[in-house]
mmCIF file of C-alpha atoms and ligand atoms in Angstrom:
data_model
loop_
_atom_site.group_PDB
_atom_site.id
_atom_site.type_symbol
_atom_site.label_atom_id
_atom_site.label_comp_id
_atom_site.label_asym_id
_atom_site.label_seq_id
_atom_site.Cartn_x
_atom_site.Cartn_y
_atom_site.Cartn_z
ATOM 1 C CA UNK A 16 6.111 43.322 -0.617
ATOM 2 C CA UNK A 17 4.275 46.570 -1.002
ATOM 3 C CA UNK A 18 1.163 46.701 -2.201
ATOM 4 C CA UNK A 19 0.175 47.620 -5.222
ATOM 5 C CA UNK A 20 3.740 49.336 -6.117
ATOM 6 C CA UNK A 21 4.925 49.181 -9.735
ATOM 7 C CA UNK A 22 8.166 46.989 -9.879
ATOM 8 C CA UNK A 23 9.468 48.676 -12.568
ATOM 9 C CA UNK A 24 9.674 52.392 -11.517
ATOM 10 C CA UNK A 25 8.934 51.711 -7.540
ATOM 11 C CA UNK A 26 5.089 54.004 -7.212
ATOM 12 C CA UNK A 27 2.384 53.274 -6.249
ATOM 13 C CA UNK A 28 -0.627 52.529 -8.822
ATOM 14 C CA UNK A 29 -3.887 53.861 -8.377
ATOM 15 C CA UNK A 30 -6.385 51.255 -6.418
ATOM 16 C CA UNK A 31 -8.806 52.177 -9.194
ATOM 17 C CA UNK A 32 -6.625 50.649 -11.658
ATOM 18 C CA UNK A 33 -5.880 47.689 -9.483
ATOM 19 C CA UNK A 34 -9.454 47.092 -9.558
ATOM 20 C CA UNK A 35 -10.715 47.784 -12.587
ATOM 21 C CA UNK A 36 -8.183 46.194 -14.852
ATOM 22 C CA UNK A 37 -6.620 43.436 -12.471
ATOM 23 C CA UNK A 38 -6.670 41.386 -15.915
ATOM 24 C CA UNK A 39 -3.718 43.848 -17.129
ATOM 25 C CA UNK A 40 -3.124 47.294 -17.086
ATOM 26 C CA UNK A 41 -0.082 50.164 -17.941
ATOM 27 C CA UNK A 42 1.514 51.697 -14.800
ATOM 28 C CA UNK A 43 0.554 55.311 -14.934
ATOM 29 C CA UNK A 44 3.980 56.764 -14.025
ATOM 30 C CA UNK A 45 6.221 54.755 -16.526
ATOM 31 C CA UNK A 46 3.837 53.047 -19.185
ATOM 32 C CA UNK A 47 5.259 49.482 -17.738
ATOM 33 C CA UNK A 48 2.645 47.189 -18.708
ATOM 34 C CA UNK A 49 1.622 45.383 -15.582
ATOM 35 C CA UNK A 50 -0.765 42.793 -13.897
ATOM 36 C CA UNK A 51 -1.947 41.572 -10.353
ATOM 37 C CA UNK A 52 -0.168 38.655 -8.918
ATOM 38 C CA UNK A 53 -2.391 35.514 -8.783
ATOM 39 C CA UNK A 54 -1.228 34.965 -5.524
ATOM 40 C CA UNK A 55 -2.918 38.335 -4.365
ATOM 41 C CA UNK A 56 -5.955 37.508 -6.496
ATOM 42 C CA UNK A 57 -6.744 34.433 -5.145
ATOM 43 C CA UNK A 58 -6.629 35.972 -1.790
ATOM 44 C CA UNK A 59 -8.925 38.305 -2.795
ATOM 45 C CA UNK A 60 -11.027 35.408 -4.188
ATOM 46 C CA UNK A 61 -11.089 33.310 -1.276
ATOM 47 C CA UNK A 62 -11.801 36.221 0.843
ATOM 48 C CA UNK A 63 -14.808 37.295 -1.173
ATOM 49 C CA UNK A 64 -16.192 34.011 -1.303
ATOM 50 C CA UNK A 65 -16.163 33.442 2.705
ATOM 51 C CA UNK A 66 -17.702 36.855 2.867
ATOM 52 C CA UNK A 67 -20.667 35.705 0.506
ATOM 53 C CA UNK A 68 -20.496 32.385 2.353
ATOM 54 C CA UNK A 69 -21.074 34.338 5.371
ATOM 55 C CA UNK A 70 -23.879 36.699 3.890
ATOM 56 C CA UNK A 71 -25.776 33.745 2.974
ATOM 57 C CA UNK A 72 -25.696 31.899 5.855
ATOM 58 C CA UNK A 73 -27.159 35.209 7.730
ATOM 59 C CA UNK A 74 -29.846 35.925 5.303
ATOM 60 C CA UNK A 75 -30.736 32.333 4.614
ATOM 61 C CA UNK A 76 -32.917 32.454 8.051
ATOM 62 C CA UNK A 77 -34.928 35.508 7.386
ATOM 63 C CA UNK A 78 -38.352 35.146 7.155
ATOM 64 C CA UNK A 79 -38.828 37.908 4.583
ATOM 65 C CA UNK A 80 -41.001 37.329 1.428
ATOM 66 C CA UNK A 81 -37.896 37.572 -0.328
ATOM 67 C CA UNK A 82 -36.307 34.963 1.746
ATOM 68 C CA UNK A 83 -35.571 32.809 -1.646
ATOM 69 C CA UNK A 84 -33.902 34.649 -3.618
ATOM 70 C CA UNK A 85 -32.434 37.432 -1.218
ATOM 71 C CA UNK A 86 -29.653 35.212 0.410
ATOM 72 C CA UNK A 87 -28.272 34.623 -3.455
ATOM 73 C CA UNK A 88 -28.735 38.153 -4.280
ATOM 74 C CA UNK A 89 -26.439 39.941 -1.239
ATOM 75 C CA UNK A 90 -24.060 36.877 -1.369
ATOM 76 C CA UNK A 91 -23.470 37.591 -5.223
ATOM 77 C CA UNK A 92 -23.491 40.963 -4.137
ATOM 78 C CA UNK A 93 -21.029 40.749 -1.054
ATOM 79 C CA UNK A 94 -19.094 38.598 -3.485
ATOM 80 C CA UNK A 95 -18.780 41.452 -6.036
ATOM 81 C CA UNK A 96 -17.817 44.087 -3.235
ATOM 82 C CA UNK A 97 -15.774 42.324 -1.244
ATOM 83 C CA UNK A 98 -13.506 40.874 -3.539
ATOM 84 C CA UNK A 99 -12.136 44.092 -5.691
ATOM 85 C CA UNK A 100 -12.097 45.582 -2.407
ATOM 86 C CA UNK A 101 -9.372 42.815 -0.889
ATOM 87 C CA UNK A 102 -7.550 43.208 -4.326
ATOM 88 C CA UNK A 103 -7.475 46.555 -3.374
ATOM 89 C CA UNK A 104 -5.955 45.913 -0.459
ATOM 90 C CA UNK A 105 -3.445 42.827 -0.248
ATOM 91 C CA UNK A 106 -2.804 43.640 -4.484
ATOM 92 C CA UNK A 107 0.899 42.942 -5.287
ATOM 93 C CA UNK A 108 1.864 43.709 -8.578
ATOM 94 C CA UNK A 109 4.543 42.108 -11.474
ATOM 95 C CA UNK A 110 5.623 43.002 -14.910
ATOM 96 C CA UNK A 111 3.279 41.547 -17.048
ATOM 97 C CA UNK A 112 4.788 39.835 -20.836
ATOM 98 C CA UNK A 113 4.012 42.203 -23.382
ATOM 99 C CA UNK A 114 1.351 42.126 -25.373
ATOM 100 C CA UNK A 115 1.790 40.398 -28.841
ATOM 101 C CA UNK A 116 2.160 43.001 -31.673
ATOM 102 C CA UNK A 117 1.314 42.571 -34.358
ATOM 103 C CA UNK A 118 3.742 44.555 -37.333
ATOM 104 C CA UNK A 119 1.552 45.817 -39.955
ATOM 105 C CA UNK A 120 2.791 44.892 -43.097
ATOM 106 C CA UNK A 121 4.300 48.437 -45.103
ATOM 107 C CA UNK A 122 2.057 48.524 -48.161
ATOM 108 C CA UNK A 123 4.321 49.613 -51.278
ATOM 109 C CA UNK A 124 1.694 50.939 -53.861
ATOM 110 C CA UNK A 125 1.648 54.808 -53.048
ATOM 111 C CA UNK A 126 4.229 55.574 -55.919
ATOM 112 C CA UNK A 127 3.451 53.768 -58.841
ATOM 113 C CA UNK A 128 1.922 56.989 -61.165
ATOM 114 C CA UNK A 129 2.955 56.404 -64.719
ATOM 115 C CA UNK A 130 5.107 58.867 -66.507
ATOM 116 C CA UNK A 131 3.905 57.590 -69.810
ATOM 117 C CA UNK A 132 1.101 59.972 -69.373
ATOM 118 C CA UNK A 133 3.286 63.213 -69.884
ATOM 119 C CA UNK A 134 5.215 61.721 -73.050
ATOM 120 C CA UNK A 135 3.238 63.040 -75.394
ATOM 121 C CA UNK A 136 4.489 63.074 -79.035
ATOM 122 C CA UNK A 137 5.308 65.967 -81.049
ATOM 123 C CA UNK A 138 3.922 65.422 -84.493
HETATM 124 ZN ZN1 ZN B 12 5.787 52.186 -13.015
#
């Protein structure tokens, strides 16, 4: 399947949407509303997380002064680069349902003036 094409009108989506909006987003070329396969997103999950697995386990020996906290901090950090960036990469895409609309209800109120007001009498 190609990656990150719109099923509906067959282009490609900007990665930038992929990324940003992988919750739901409108194709740019033909307003399709769409959303990111979970199958793609949990590859991109997975993936992250064995990245920040990895990251820790590196920085987990370091003797720096920072050695604490630092592992947690570039995991979380490999985590939250790596991850969009797989999505970016392996991202299939499907019509998402459309959103629920809501109809506004047509107020009728606009056209009640009285006439009464111009029946004055004549005596
Ligand atoms: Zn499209």
């Amino acid at each position: 399947m190609a990656v990150r094409m719109c099923p509906q009108c067959g282009k490609t989506v900007p990665a930038t949407r992929v990324m940003a909006l992988s919750d739901g987003f409108e194709c740019p070329h033909c307003l399709t509303r769409l959303e990111v396969a979970n199958g793609s997103r949990m590859i991109a999950t997975v993936a992250g997380l064995a990245v920040a697995w990895l990251v820790w386990r590196v920085t987990r020996d370091s003797t720096n002064i920072l050695g604490f906290a630092l592992p947690v901090l570039l995991s979380f950090l490999a985590f939250g680069i790596v991850s969009p960036l797989v999505l970016m990469f392996v991202a299939s895409l499907r019509t998402a349902p459309p959103p629920l609309v809501f109809e506004p209800v047509a107020a009728h109120g606009g056209h009640a003036q009285s006439v009464h007001d111009h029946a004055g009498g004549h005596h």
